[in-house]
PDB file of C-alpha atoms and ligand atoms in Angstrom:
ATOM      1  CA  MET K 247       0.137   0.181  -0.010  1.00 64.00           C
ATOM      2  CA  SER K 248       0.880   3.419  -0.905  1.00 70.00           C
ATOM      3  CA  GLU K 249       1.795   6.137   2.306  1.00 90.00           C
ATOM      4  CA  ILE K 250      -0.937   5.322   4.741  1.00 94.00           C
ATOM      5  CA  LEU K 251      -3.340   8.687   5.497  1.00 96.00           C
ATOM      6  CA  LEU K 252      -6.092   7.188   7.558  1.00 97.00           C
ATOM      7  CA  GLU K 253      -5.640   4.618  10.103  1.00 97.00           C
ATOM      8  CA  GLY K 254      -8.650   2.968  12.601  1.00 97.00           C
ATOM      9  CA  ARG K 255      -7.398   0.924  15.303  1.00 97.00           C
ATOM     10  CA  GLN K 256     -10.099  -1.126  17.162  1.00 97.00           C
ATOM     11  CA  LEU K 257     -12.381   1.455  16.471  1.00 97.00           C
ATOM     12  CA  THR K 258     -15.221   0.912  18.606  1.00 97.00           C
ATOM     13  CA  ARG K 259     -18.692   2.740  19.362  1.00 97.00           C
ATOM     14  CA  ARG K 260     -21.777   1.991  21.512  1.00 96.00           C
ATOM     15  CA  TYR K 261     -24.794   3.596  22.277  1.00 95.00           C
ATOM     16  CA  ALA K 262     -26.873   3.284  25.684  1.00 92.00           C
ATOM     17  CA  THR K 263     -30.725   2.781  24.611  1.00 89.00           C
ATOM     18  CA  ASP K 264     -33.592   3.909  26.612  1.00 85.00           C
ATOM     19  CA  ALA K 265     -34.299   0.599  28.074  1.00 84.00           C
ATOM     20  CA  GLY K 266     -30.759   0.870  29.888  1.00 86.00           C
ATOM     21  CA  ARG K 267     -29.030  -1.844  27.071  1.00 90.00           C
ATOM     22  CA  ILE K 268     -26.200  -1.663  25.128  1.00 92.00           C
ATOM     23  CA  LEU K 269     -26.075  -1.375  21.183  1.00 94.00           C
ATOM     24  CA  THR K 270     -22.596  -2.191  19.882  1.00 94.00           C
ATOM     25  CA  ALA K 271     -22.549  -0.694  16.168  1.00 95.00           C
ATOM     26  CA  CYS K 272     -18.992  -0.833  15.580  1.00 96.00           C
ATOM     27  CA  ASN K 273     -16.849  -3.645  17.326  1.00 94.00           C
ATOM     28  CA  GLY K 274     -13.286  -2.919  17.041  1.00 95.00           C
ATOM     29  CA  VAL K 275     -12.947  -2.124  13.400  1.00 96.00           C
ATOM     30  CA  ASP K 276      -9.326  -1.792  12.118  1.00 96.00           C
ATOM     31  CA  LEU K 277      -8.609  -0.428   8.655  1.00 95.00           C
ATOM     32  CA  MET K 278      -6.096   1.356   7.081  1.00 95.00           C
ATOM     33  CA  LEU K 279      -6.600   3.710   3.772  1.00 97.00           C
ATOM     34  CA  GLY K 280      -3.385   4.712   1.405  1.00 95.00           C
ATOM     35  CA  LYS K 281      -3.105   7.808  -0.457  1.00 94.00           C
ATOM     36  CA  GLY K 282      -4.664   7.698  -3.795  1.00 94.00           C
ATOM     37  CA  GLU K 283      -6.433   4.549  -2.641  1.00 95.00           C
ATOM     38  CA  THR K 284     -10.139   3.664  -2.943  1.00 96.00           C
ATOM     39  CA  LEU K 285     -11.405   1.585  -0.007  1.00 97.00           C
ATOM     40  CA  GLY K 286     -14.502  -0.144  -0.467  1.00 96.00           C
ATOM     41  CA  ILE K 287     -17.054  -1.113   2.224  1.00 96.00           C
ATOM     42  CA  VAL K 288     -19.902  -3.670   1.823  1.00 93.00           C
ATOM     43  CA  GLY K 289     -22.639  -5.431   4.410  1.00 89.00           C
ATOM     44  CA  GLU K 290     -25.814  -5.300   4.671  1.00 86.00           C
ATOM     45  CA  SER K 291     -28.048  -2.872   6.758  1.00 84.00           C
ATOM     46  CA  GLY K 292     -27.434  -2.358  10.081  1.00 84.00           C
ATOM     47  CA  CYS K 293     -23.917  -3.692   9.803  1.00 89.00           C
ATOM     48  CA  GLY K 294     -22.364  -0.728  11.001  1.00 91.00           C
ATOM     49  CA  LYS K 295     -21.113   0.868   7.810  1.00 92.00           C
ATOM     50  CA  SER K 296     -22.786   4.580   8.986  1.00 91.00           C
ATOM     51  CA  THR K 297     -21.328   4.559  12.157  1.00 94.00           C
ATOM     52  CA  LEU K 298     -17.614   3.647  11.209  1.00 96.00           C
ATOM     53  CA  LEU K 299     -18.300   6.342   8.717  1.00 95.00           C
ATOM     54  CA  ARG K 300     -19.269   9.087  11.060  1.00 95.00           C
ATOM     55  CA  LEU K 301     -16.036   7.924  13.326  1.00 97.00           C
ATOM     56  CA  LEU K 302     -13.977   8.067  10.334  1.00 97.00           C
ATOM     57  CA  THR K 303     -15.134  11.598   9.743  1.00 95.00           C
ATOM     58  CA  GLN K 304     -14.888  12.657  13.265  1.00 96.00           C
ATOM     59  CA  LEU K 305     -18.643  13.509  13.374  1.00 95.00           C
ATOM     60  CA  GLU K 306     -18.368  10.858  16.732  1.00 95.00           C
ATOM     61  CA  ARG K 307     -16.242   9.998  18.815  1.00 96.00           C
ATOM     62  CA  PRO K 308     -15.088   6.112  19.545  1.00 97.00           C
ATOM     63  CA  ASP K 309     -15.775   4.721  22.736  1.00 96.00           C
ATOM     64  CA  ALA K 310     -12.471   2.594  22.177  1.00 97.00           C
ATOM     65  CA  GLY K 311      -9.962   2.469  19.645  1.00 97.00           C
ATOM     66  CA  ARG K 312      -7.824   5.001  17.876  1.00 97.00           C
ATOM     67  CA  LEU K 313      -8.316   7.137  14.643  1.00 98.00           C
ATOM     68  CA  LEU K 314      -4.988   8.450  13.055  1.00 98.00           C
ATOM     69  CA  LEU K 315      -4.985  11.057  10.220  1.00 97.00           C
ATOM     70  CA  GLY K 316      -1.417  11.461   8.441  1.00 94.00           C
ATOM     71  CA  GLY K 317       0.139   9.570  11.164  1.00 94.00           C
ATOM     72  CA  GLU K 318      -1.145  11.852  13.560  1.00 96.00           C
ATOM     73  CA  ASP K 319      -3.634  10.656  16.595  1.00 97.00           C
ATOM     74  CA  VAL K 320      -6.958  13.309  16.100  1.00 97.00           C
ATOM     75  CA  THR K 321      -9.045  10.693  18.350  1.00 96.00           C
ATOM     76  CA  GLY K 322      -9.291  13.150  21.003  1.00 90.00           C
ATOM     77  CA  LEU K 323      -8.962  16.544  19.138  1.00 95.00           C
ATOM     78  CA  LYS K 324     -11.615  19.211  20.136  1.00 94.00           C
ATOM     79  CA  GLY K 325     -12.791  22.724  19.480  1.00 95.00           C
ATOM     80  CA  GLU K 326     -10.549  24.436  16.545  1.00 95.00           C
ATOM     81  CA  GLN K 327      -8.094  21.669  16.253  1.00 96.00           C
ATOM     82  CA  LEU K 328     -11.162  19.418  15.936  1.00 96.00           C
ATOM     83  CA  ARG K 329     -12.821  22.101  13.144  1.00 95.00           C
ATOM     84  CA  GLN K 330      -9.482  22.156  11.225  1.00 95.00           C
ATOM     85  CA  SER K 331      -8.618  17.864  11.113  1.00 96.00           C
ATOM     86  CA  ARG K 332     -12.510  17.488   9.703  1.00 94.00           C
ATOM     87  CA  ARG K 333     -12.097  19.862   6.628  1.00 95.00           C
ATOM     88  CA  HIS K 334      -9.287  16.959   5.288  1.00 96.00           C
ATOM     89  CA  ILE K 335     -12.141  14.337   4.818  1.00 96.00           C
ATOM     90  CA  GLN K 336     -15.140  15.257   3.224  1.00 95.00           C
ATOM     91  CA  MET K 337     -18.530  13.458   2.680  1.00 93.00           C
ATOM     92  CA  VAL K 338     -20.801  12.960  -0.536  1.00 93.00           C
ATOM     93  CA  PHE K 339     -24.174  12.009   0.922  1.00 89.00           C
ATOM     94  CA  GLN K 340     -26.844   9.121  -0.250  1.00 85.00           C
ATOM     95  CA  ASP K 341     -29.700  11.354  -1.116  1.00 83.00           C
ATOM     96  CA  PRO K 342     -28.753  14.415  -3.135  1.00 78.00           C
ATOM     97  CA  ALA K 343     -32.492  15.900  -2.873  1.00 80.00           C
ATOM     98  CA  ALA K 344     -31.893  16.085   0.944  1.00 84.00           C
ATOM     99  CA  ALA K 345     -28.362  17.489   1.063  1.00 84.00           C
ATOM    100  CA  PHE K 346     -29.139  20.860   0.431  1.00 88.00           C
ATOM    101  CA  PHE K 347     -30.983  23.570   1.618  1.00 89.00           C
ATOM    102  CA  PRO K 348     -33.599  24.076  -0.565  1.00 88.00           C
ATOM    103  CA  ARG K 349     -33.550  28.255  -0.290  1.00 90.00           C
ATOM    104  CA  MET K 350     -30.050  28.323  -1.206  1.00 92.00           C
ATOM    105  CA  LYS K 351     -28.617  28.368  -4.425  1.00 95.00           C
ATOM    106  CA  ALA K 352     -26.332  26.342  -5.818  1.00 95.00           C
ATOM    107  CA  GLY K 353     -23.462  28.681  -5.865  1.00 96.00           C
ATOM    108  CA  ASP K 354     -24.013  29.436  -2.234  1.00 95.00           C
ATOM    109  CA  ALA K 355     -24.143  25.822  -1.156  1.00 95.00           C
ATOM    110  CA  ILE K 356     -20.899  25.025  -2.818  1.00 94.00           C
ATOM    111  CA  SER K 357     -19.116  28.022  -1.213  1.00 95.00           C
ATOM    112  CA  GLU K 358     -20.785  27.382   2.090  1.00 94.00           C
ATOM    113  CA  PRO K 359     -17.535  25.692   2.937  1.00 94.00           C
ATOM    114  CA  LEU K 360     -15.216  28.267   1.909  1.00 95.00           C
ATOM    115  CA  ARG K 361     -16.943  30.887   3.582  1.00 94.00           C
ATOM    116  CA  ASN K 362     -16.895  28.513   6.742  1.00 93.00           C
ATOM    117  CA  PHE K 363     -12.973  27.993   6.678  1.00 94.00           C
ATOM    118  CA  GLU K 364     -10.998  30.630   4.212  1.00 92.00           C
ATOM    119  CA  LYS K 365     -11.132  34.318   4.156  1.00 88.00           C
ATOM    120  CA  LEU K 366     -11.696  34.698   0.444  1.00 91.00           C
ATOM    121  CA  SER K 367     -13.605  37.771  -1.357  1.00 94.00           C
ATOM    122  CA  ARG K 368     -16.541  37.386  -3.153  1.00 94.00           C
ATOM    123  CA  GLN K 369     -14.832  37.753  -6.243  1.00 95.00           C
ATOM    124  CA  GLU K 370     -12.589  34.907  -5.134  1.00 96.00           C
ATOM    125  CA  ILE K 371     -15.497  32.855  -3.874  1.00 96.00           C
ATOM    126  CA  ASN K 372     -17.283  33.070  -7.481  1.00 95.00           C
ATOM    127  CA  LYS K 373     -14.260  31.857  -8.915  1.00 96.00           C
ATOM    128  CA  ARG K 374     -13.920  28.745  -6.861  1.00 96.00           C
ATOM    129  CA  VAL K 375     -17.007  28.158  -7.641  1.00 97.00           C
ATOM    130  CA  ALA K 376     -17.023  28.412 -11.037  1.00 97.00           C
ATOM    131  CA  GLN K 377     -14.133  26.456 -10.954  1.00 96.00           C
ATOM    132  CA  LEU K 378     -15.589  23.573  -8.946  1.00 96.00           C
ATOM    133  CA  LEU K 379     -18.874  23.746 -11.342  1.00 97.00           C
ATOM    134  CA  GLU K 380     -16.352  22.944 -13.983  1.00 96.00           C
ATOM    135  CA  LEU K 381     -14.778  20.083 -12.372  1.00 95.00           C
ATOM    136  CA  VAL K 382     -17.873  18.339 -11.892  1.00 95.00           C
ATOM    137  CA  GLN K 383     -18.738  19.055 -15.652  1.00 94.00           C
ATOM    138  CA  LEU K 384     -22.027  21.413 -15.151  1.00 95.00           C
ATOM    139  CA  PRO K 385     -22.323  25.023 -16.618  1.00 96.00           C
ATOM    140  CA  LYS K 386     -21.386  27.871 -14.532  1.00 94.00           C
ATOM    141  CA  ASP K 387     -24.722  29.499 -14.721  1.00 94.00           C
ATOM    142  CA  TYR K 388     -25.936  26.577 -12.604  1.00 95.00           C
ATOM    143  CA  ALA K 389     -24.593  28.778  -9.508  1.00 95.00           C
ATOM    144  CA  GLN K 390     -27.798  30.928  -9.849  1.00 96.00           C
ATOM    145  CA  ARG K 391     -30.074  27.861  -9.998  1.00 95.00           C
ATOM    146  CA  TYR K 392     -31.654  25.930  -6.801  1.00 94.00           C
ATOM    147  CA  PRO K 393     -30.798  22.349  -6.268  1.00 91.00           C
ATOM    148  CA  HIS K 394     -34.433  21.346  -6.732  1.00 91.00           C
ATOM    149  CA  SER K 395     -34.662  22.454 -10.067  1.00 92.00           C
ATOM    150  CA  MET K 396     -32.124  20.009 -11.345  1.00 92.00           C
ATOM    151  CA  SER K 397     -32.227  16.497 -11.840  1.00 91.00           C
ATOM    152  CA  GLY K 398     -30.654  13.631  -9.479  1.00 90.00           C
ATOM    153  CA  GLY K 399     -27.562  13.239 -11.086  1.00 91.00           C
ATOM    154  CA  GLN K 400     -27.017  17.057 -11.373  1.00 93.00           C
ATOM    155  CA  ARG K 401     -27.604  17.323  -7.753  1.00 93.00           C
ATOM    156  CA  GLN K 402     -25.098  14.471  -6.848  1.00 92.00           C
ATOM    157  CA  ARG K 403     -22.308  16.645  -8.840  1.00 94.00           C
ATOM    158  CA  LEU K 404     -23.126  19.371  -7.003  1.00 94.00           C
ATOM    159  CA  GLY K 405     -22.682  17.200  -3.552  1.00 94.00           C
ATOM    160  CA  ILE K 406     -19.245  16.023  -5.064  1.00 95.00           C
ATOM    161  CA  ALA K 407     -18.490  19.781  -5.612  1.00 96.00           C
ATOM    162  CA  ARG K 408     -19.413  21.122  -2.399  1.00 95.00           C
ATOM    163  CA  ALA K 409     -17.150  18.138  -0.796  1.00 96.00           C
ATOM    164  CA  LEU K 410     -14.022  18.909  -3.188  1.00 96.00           C
ATOM    165  CA  ALA K 411     -14.381  22.822  -2.076  1.00 96.00           C
ATOM    166  CA  LEU K 412     -11.953  22.739   0.605  1.00 96.00           C
ATOM    167  CA  ASN K 413      -9.486  20.454  -1.300  1.00 95.00           C
ATOM    168  CA  PRO K 414     -10.087  17.547   0.891  1.00 96.00           C
ATOM    169  CA  SER K 415      -7.441  14.520   0.697  1.00 96.00           C
ATOM    170  CA  ILE K 416     -10.273  11.825   1.425  1.00 97.00           C
ATOM    171  CA  LEU K 417     -13.616  11.608   0.052  1.00 96.00           C
ATOM    172  CA  VAL K 418     -16.298   9.418   1.826  1.00 96.00           C
ATOM    173  CA  CYS K 419     -18.993   8.471  -0.541  1.00 93.00           C
ATOM    174  CA  ASP K 420     -21.839   7.275   1.740  1.00 90.00           C
ATOM    175  CA  GLU K 421     -24.246   4.857  -1.057  1.00 84.00           C
ATOM    176  CA  ALA K 422     -23.396   8.236  -3.145  1.00 82.00           C
ATOM    177  CA  THR K 423     -25.016   6.599  -6.108  1.00 81.00           C
ATOM    178  CA  SER K 424     -27.720   4.283  -4.525  1.00 77.00           C
ATOM    179  CA  ALA K 425     -30.471   6.960  -5.071  1.00 73.00           C
ATOM    180  CA  LEU K 426     -29.845   7.610  -8.983  1.00 78.00           C
ATOM    181  CA  ASP K 427     -30.921   5.883 -12.117  1.00 81.00           C
ATOM    182  CA  VAL K 428     -28.333   2.829 -13.234  1.00 80.00           C
ATOM    183  CA  SER K 429     -27.485   4.962 -16.362  1.00 80.00           C
ATOM    184  CA  VAL K 430     -26.664   8.074 -14.052  1.00 86.00           C
ATOM    185  CA  GLN K 431     -24.786   6.076 -11.477  1.00 86.00           C
ATOM    186  CA  GLU K 432     -21.984   4.958 -14.103  1.00 86.00           C
ATOM    187  CA  GLN K 433     -21.638   8.793 -15.251  1.00 89.00           C
ATOM    188  CA  ILE K 434     -21.174   9.722 -11.269  1.00 90.00           C
ATOM    189  CA  ILE K 435     -18.728   6.541 -10.620  1.00 90.00           C
ATOM    190  CA  ARG K 436     -16.773   7.971 -13.736  1.00 90.00           C
ATOM    191  CA  LEU K 437     -16.458  11.470 -12.716  1.00 93.00           C
ATOM    192  CA  LEU K 438     -15.493  10.217  -9.389  1.00 92.00           C
ATOM    193  CA  VAL K 439     -13.063   7.936 -10.712  1.00 91.00           C
ATOM    194  CA  ASP K 440     -11.620  11.143 -12.553  1.00 93.00           C
ATOM    195  CA  ILE K 441     -11.242  13.383  -9.980  1.00 93.00           C
ATOM    196  CA  GLN K 442      -9.566  10.570  -7.926  1.00 91.00           C
ATOM    197  CA  ARG K 443      -6.883   9.960 -10.247  1.00 91.00           C
ATOM    198  CA  GLN K 444      -6.268  14.181 -11.139  1.00 91.00           C
ATOM    199  CA  ARG K 445      -6.106  14.935  -7.469  1.00 90.00           C
ATOM    200  CA  ARG K 446      -4.707  11.828  -6.013  1.00 91.00           C
ATOM    201  CA  LEU K 447      -7.470  11.648  -3.581  1.00 95.00           C
ATOM    202  CA  SER K 448      -8.179   9.011  -1.451  1.00 96.00           C
ATOM    203  CA  MET K 449     -11.686   7.714  -1.286  1.00 96.00           C
ATOM    204  CA  ILE K 450     -13.927   5.507   0.762  1.00 96.00           C
ATOM    205  CA  PHE K 451     -16.863   4.029  -1.145  1.00 94.00           C
ATOM    206  CA  VAL K 452     -19.828   2.600   0.841  1.00 92.00           C
ATOM    207  CA  CYS K 453     -22.205   0.936  -1.011  1.00 86.00           C
ATOM    208  CA  HIS K 454     -24.654  -2.297  -0.974  1.00 80.00           C
ATOM    209  CA  ASP K 455     -23.757  -3.232  -4.748  1.00 81.00           C
ATOM    210  CA  LEU K 456     -20.850  -5.520  -4.279  1.00 83.00           C
ATOM    211  CA  ALA K 457     -20.421  -5.780  -7.911  1.00 81.00           C
ATOM    212  CA  LEU K 458     -20.123  -1.936  -8.272  1.00 84.00           C
ATOM    213  CA  VAL K 459     -17.889  -1.713  -5.121  1.00 89.00           C
ATOM    214  CA  GLN K 460     -15.347  -3.921  -6.159  1.00 86.00           C
ATOM    215  CA  SER K 461     -15.104  -3.058  -9.585  1.00 85.00           C
ATOM    216  CA  LEU K 462     -13.669   0.385  -8.278  1.00 89.00           C
ATOM    217  CA  SER K 463     -11.763  -0.143  -5.296  1.00 94.00           C
ATOM    218  CA  HIS K 464      -8.225  -0.788  -4.812  1.00 95.00           C
ATOM    219  CA  ARG K 465      -9.365  -2.943  -1.662  1.00 96.00           C
ATOM    220  CA  VAL K 466     -12.855  -3.855   0.101  1.00 97.00           C
ATOM    221  CA  MET K 467     -13.670  -4.265   3.465  1.00 97.00           C
ATOM    222  CA  VAL K 468     -16.859  -6.722   4.217  1.00 96.00           C
ATOM    223  CA  MET K 469     -18.301  -5.675   7.332  1.00 95.00           C
ATOM    224  CA  TYR K 470     -20.731  -8.173   9.287  1.00 94.00           C
ATOM    225  CA  LEU K 471     -22.761  -6.982  12.748  1.00 93.00           C
ATOM    226  CA  GLY K 472     -20.230  -4.264  13.457  1.00 94.00           C
ATOM    227  CA  ASN K 473     -16.883  -6.033  12.783  1.00 96.00           C
ATOM    228  CA  GLY K 474     -14.489  -6.051   9.640  1.00 96.00           C
ATOM    229  CA  VAL K 475     -14.615  -9.745   8.467  1.00 97.00           C
ATOM    230  CA  GLU K 476     -12.801  -9.686   5.495  1.00 97.00           C
ATOM    231  CA  ILE K 477     -10.230  -7.360   3.701  1.00 97.00           C
ATOM    232  CA  LEU K 478      -8.876  -7.795   0.095  1.00 96.00           C
ATOM    233  CA  PRO K 479      -7.734  -6.835  -2.974  1.00 96.00           C
ATOM    234  CA  GLY K 480     -11.104  -5.374  -5.111  1.00 94.00           C
ATOM    235  CA  ASP K 481      -9.865  -7.206  -8.120  1.00 94.00           C
ATOM    236  CA  GLN K 482     -10.065 -10.697  -6.138  1.00 95.00           C
ATOM    237  CA  VAL K 483     -12.995 -10.334  -4.579  1.00 94.00           C
ATOM    238  CA  TRP K 484     -14.882 -12.766  -6.757  1.00 90.00           C
ATOM    239  CA  ASN K 485     -12.062 -15.543  -6.803  1.00 92.00           C
ATOM    240  CA  LYS K 486     -10.426 -15.121  -3.719  1.00 95.00           C
ATOM    241  CA  ALA K 487     -12.861 -13.999  -0.679  1.00 95.00           C
ATOM    242  CA  CYS K 488     -13.307 -16.607   1.642  1.00 95.00           C
ATOM    243  CA  HIS K 489     -15.460 -15.571   4.828  1.00 96.00           C
ATOM    244  CA  PRO K 490     -18.300 -17.662   4.908  1.00 95.00           C
ATOM    245  CA  TYR K 491     -20.249 -14.305   4.809  1.00 94.00           C
ATOM    246  CA  ALA K 492     -18.594 -12.654   1.939  1.00 93.00           C
ATOM    247  CA  ARG K 493     -19.073 -15.833  -0.293  1.00 91.00           C
ATOM    248  CA  ALA K 494     -23.095 -15.637   0.685  1.00 89.00           C
ATOM    249  CA  LEU K 495     -22.898 -11.950  -0.555  1.00 87.00           C
ATOM    250  CA  LEU K 496     -21.031 -12.974  -3.662  1.00 86.00           C
ATOM    251  CA  ASP K 497     -23.509 -15.990  -4.239  1.00 81.00           C
ATOM    252  CA  SER K 498     -26.639 -13.943  -4.109  1.00 75.00           C
ATOM    253  CA  VAL K 499     -25.568 -11.392  -6.599  1.00 70.00           C
ATOM    254  CA  PHE K 500     -27.254 -11.587  -9.746  1.00 65.00           C
ATOM    255  CA  ALA K 501     -25.477 -11.418 -13.021  1.00 64.00           C
ATOM    256  CA  ILE K 502     -26.876 -11.418 -16.942  1.00 61.00           C
ATOM    257  CA  ASP K 503     -24.771 -14.694 -17.356  1.00 65.00           C
ATOM    258  CA  MET K 504     -25.865 -16.623 -14.299  1.00 64.00           C
ATOM    259  CA  ASN K 505     -26.561 -20.325 -14.151  1.00 68.00           C
ATOM    260  CA  PHE K 506     -29.974 -20.815 -13.288  1.00 68.00           C
ATOM    261  CA  SER K 507     -29.911 -24.209 -12.844  1.00 72.00           C
ATOM    262  CA  LYS K 508     -27.309 -23.823  -9.817  1.00 69.00           C
ATOM    263  CA  PRO K 509     -29.268 -23.606  -6.728  1.00 66.00           C
ATOM    264  CA  ILE K 510     -29.374 -20.577  -4.851  1.00 65.00           C
ATOM    265  CA  ALA K 511     -28.325 -21.050  -1.239  1.00 66.00           C
ATOM    266  CA  PRO K 512     -29.936 -18.440   1.130  1.00 68.00           C
ATOM    267  CA  LEU K 513     -28.250 -17.936   4.234  1.00 74.00           C
ATOM    268  CA  GLU K 514     -30.130 -19.508   6.901  1.00 75.00           C
ATOM    269  CA  GLY K 515     -31.541 -17.308  10.175  1.00 74.00           C
ATOM    270  CA  ASP K 516     -31.339 -14.052  11.124  1.00 75.00           C
ATOM    271  CA  VAL K 517     -28.664 -11.275  11.892  1.00 76.00           C
ATOM    272  CA  PRO K 518     -28.224 -11.276  15.608  1.00 79.00           C
ATOM    273  CA  SER K 519     -29.248  -8.152  17.463  1.00 82.00           C
ATOM    274  CA  PRO K 520     -26.352  -5.626  18.245  1.00 84.00           C
ATOM    275  CA  LEU K 521     -28.027  -5.311  21.610  1.00 86.00           C
ATOM    276  CA  ASP K 522     -26.962  -8.872  22.160  1.00 78.00           C
ATOM    277  CA  LEU K 523     -23.994  -9.550  20.746  1.00 81.00           C
ATOM    278  CA  PRO K 524     -23.168 -13.378  20.475  1.00 81.00           C
ATOM    279  CA  ALA K 525     -19.704 -14.009  22.547  1.00 87.00           C
ATOM    280  CA  GLY K 526     -17.940 -15.829  19.911  1.00 93.00           C
ATOM    281  CA  CYS K 527     -17.945 -15.441  15.891  1.00 95.00           C
ATOM    282  CA  PRO K 528     -20.716 -12.743  15.007  1.00 93.00           C
ATOM    283  CA  PHE K 529     -21.427 -14.615  12.207  1.00 94.00           C
ATOM    284  CA  GLY K 530     -21.863 -17.683  13.866  1.00 92.00           C
ATOM    285  CA  ALA K 531     -25.818 -18.384  14.042  1.00 89.00           C
ATOM    286  CA  ARG K 532     -25.844 -18.051  10.041  1.00 91.00           C
ATOM    287  CA  CYS K 533     -22.705 -19.632   9.189  1.00 93.00           C
ATOM    288  CA  PRO K 534     -22.691 -23.001   7.236  1.00 90.00           C
ATOM    289  CA  ARG K 535     -19.557 -24.063   8.526  1.00 92.00           C
ATOM    290  CA  PHE K 536     -20.098 -23.248  12.116  1.00 93.00           C
ATOM    291  CA  MET K 537     -17.624 -25.046  14.394  1.00 94.00           C
ATOM    292  CA  GLU K 538     -17.686 -25.520  18.157  1.00 94.00           C
ATOM    293  CA  ARG K 539     -14.437 -23.073  18.483  1.00 94.00           C
ATOM    294  CA  CYS K 540     -16.873 -20.441  17.030  1.00 95.00           C
ATOM    295  CA  ARG K 541     -19.360 -20.624  19.512  1.00 94.00           C
ATOM    296  CA  SER K 542     -16.822 -19.140  22.447  1.00 93.00           C
ATOM    297  CA  GLU K 543     -13.998 -17.678  20.527  1.00 94.00           C
ATOM    298  CA  LYS K 544     -14.224 -14.367  18.474  1.00 94.00           C
ATOM    299  CA  PRO K 545     -11.985 -14.798  15.561  1.00 95.00           C
ATOM    300  CA  PRO K 546      -8.922 -12.113  14.720  1.00 93.00           C
ATOM    301  CA  LEU K 547      -8.417 -10.422  11.883  1.00 94.00           C
ATOM    302  CA  VAL K 548      -5.592 -12.462  10.147  1.00 94.00           C
ATOM    303  CA  PRO K 549      -3.467 -12.058   7.175  1.00 95.00           C
ATOM    304  CA  VAL K 550      -4.116 -15.138   4.782  1.00 95.00           C
ATOM    305  CA  ALA K 551      -2.121 -13.593   1.641  1.00 94.00           C
ATOM    306  CA  PRO K 552      -0.477 -10.442   0.750  1.00 91.00           C
ATOM    307  CA  ASP K 553      -3.043  -7.581   1.351  1.00 92.00           C
ATOM    308  CA  HIS K 554      -5.563  -9.868   2.302  1.00 96.00           C
ATOM    309  CA  GLN K 555      -6.940 -10.307   5.844  1.00 96.00           C
ATOM    310  CA  VAL K 556      -9.772 -12.998   7.101  1.00 97.00           C
ATOM    311  CA  ALA K 557     -11.654 -12.883  10.514  1.00 97.00           C
ATOM    312  CA  CYS K 558     -12.526 -16.589  10.704  1.00 97.00           C
ATOM    313  CA  HIS K 559     -11.235 -19.532  12.798  1.00 96.00           C
ATOM    314  CA  LEU K 560     -11.309 -21.946   9.152  1.00 95.00           C
ATOM    315  CA  TYR K 561      -8.226 -19.448   8.227  1.00 92.00           C
ATOM    316  CA  ASN K 562      -6.531 -19.155  11.621  1.00 79.00           C
ATOM    317  CA  MET K 563      -4.757 -21.766  12.831  1.00 69.00           C
ATOM    318  CA  ALA K 564      -3.286 -20.215  16.043  1.00 65.00           C
TER     319      ALA K 564
HETATM  320 FE1  LIG Y 845     -18.165 -19.691  10.373  1.00 68.90          FE
HETATM  321 FE2  LIG Y 845     -16.672 -19.983  12.558  1.00 68.90          FE
HETATM  322 FE3  LIG Y 845     -15.659 -18.573  10.306  1.00 68.90          FE
HETATM  323 FE4  LIG Y 845     -17.209 -17.610  11.898  1.00 68.90          FE
HETATM  324  S1  LIG Y 845     -15.236 -18.465  12.651  1.00 68.90           S
HETATM  325  S2  LIG Y 845     -17.181 -17.457   9.680  1.00 68.90           S
HETATM  326  S3  LIG Y 845     -18.859 -19.226  12.570  1.00 68.90           S
HETATM  327  S4  LIG Y 845     -16.336 -21.014  10.632  1.00 68.90           S
END
């Protein structure tokens, strides 16, 4: 991996419920993001992806674990130091319709981060807005339009422009294409990849669509019940993913040329409640390869090949 830009070590986030119980949304997640790298994160709803993003973007502080940005521990930053640190990681949101204040023109929305962080004249701001619109391939006069008068794809381009206004080193895309038509999704993905290459941005791309994530990510992390259960290079996902949960996700992807005579083996059982985490492997209740050891021992994430780690006792001989 190239120079490490962002590192999460054993990131854990728990919430107290009204009933006095503890919900564990993130349970000791380790991850690294290199400069210019795209890390894809996949997993079903409720697996802790959104909480992990809130920890990585420093919108929330972990209850345990550390967050390092550019090698510096930023876990406990407060006040102005925290505000300045946050500008390096910016986010593109899932729903571009809800991401903008409806009475704010596009130019004002894009320039809001600039007005918050930099002392620029009106003329300089207008120039930066025009550059950002050009970067996301929107006409300059869109600065005077309201987001609701644009299509979903155009609004998402605005969202990307706003996220890039402060020239961050990391862009976090939280289901950034899920609300768009498939043809528009492709345009937005191409735009993100082009911008990433031009600026050597690092990107975290969270999505339900495993096929999409693996096609654009250098590495992919699979999450289950608040845990990172497998991390591997994007181009090896189809052939080399080996965690039973990752395999189940892959087996459930529909393809145009799929073999319909091959029976689909749905996962049995329900996802355990994050209020009541199992003692051993988080996937134990649904795993077709469950062993006695899995009941009481949580498998650590261990390397099985260069750049490939798995949290499963089948691959941990220690
Ligand atoms: Fe299945 Fe055991 Fe591996 Fe968990 S540790 S995924 S239960 S085999």
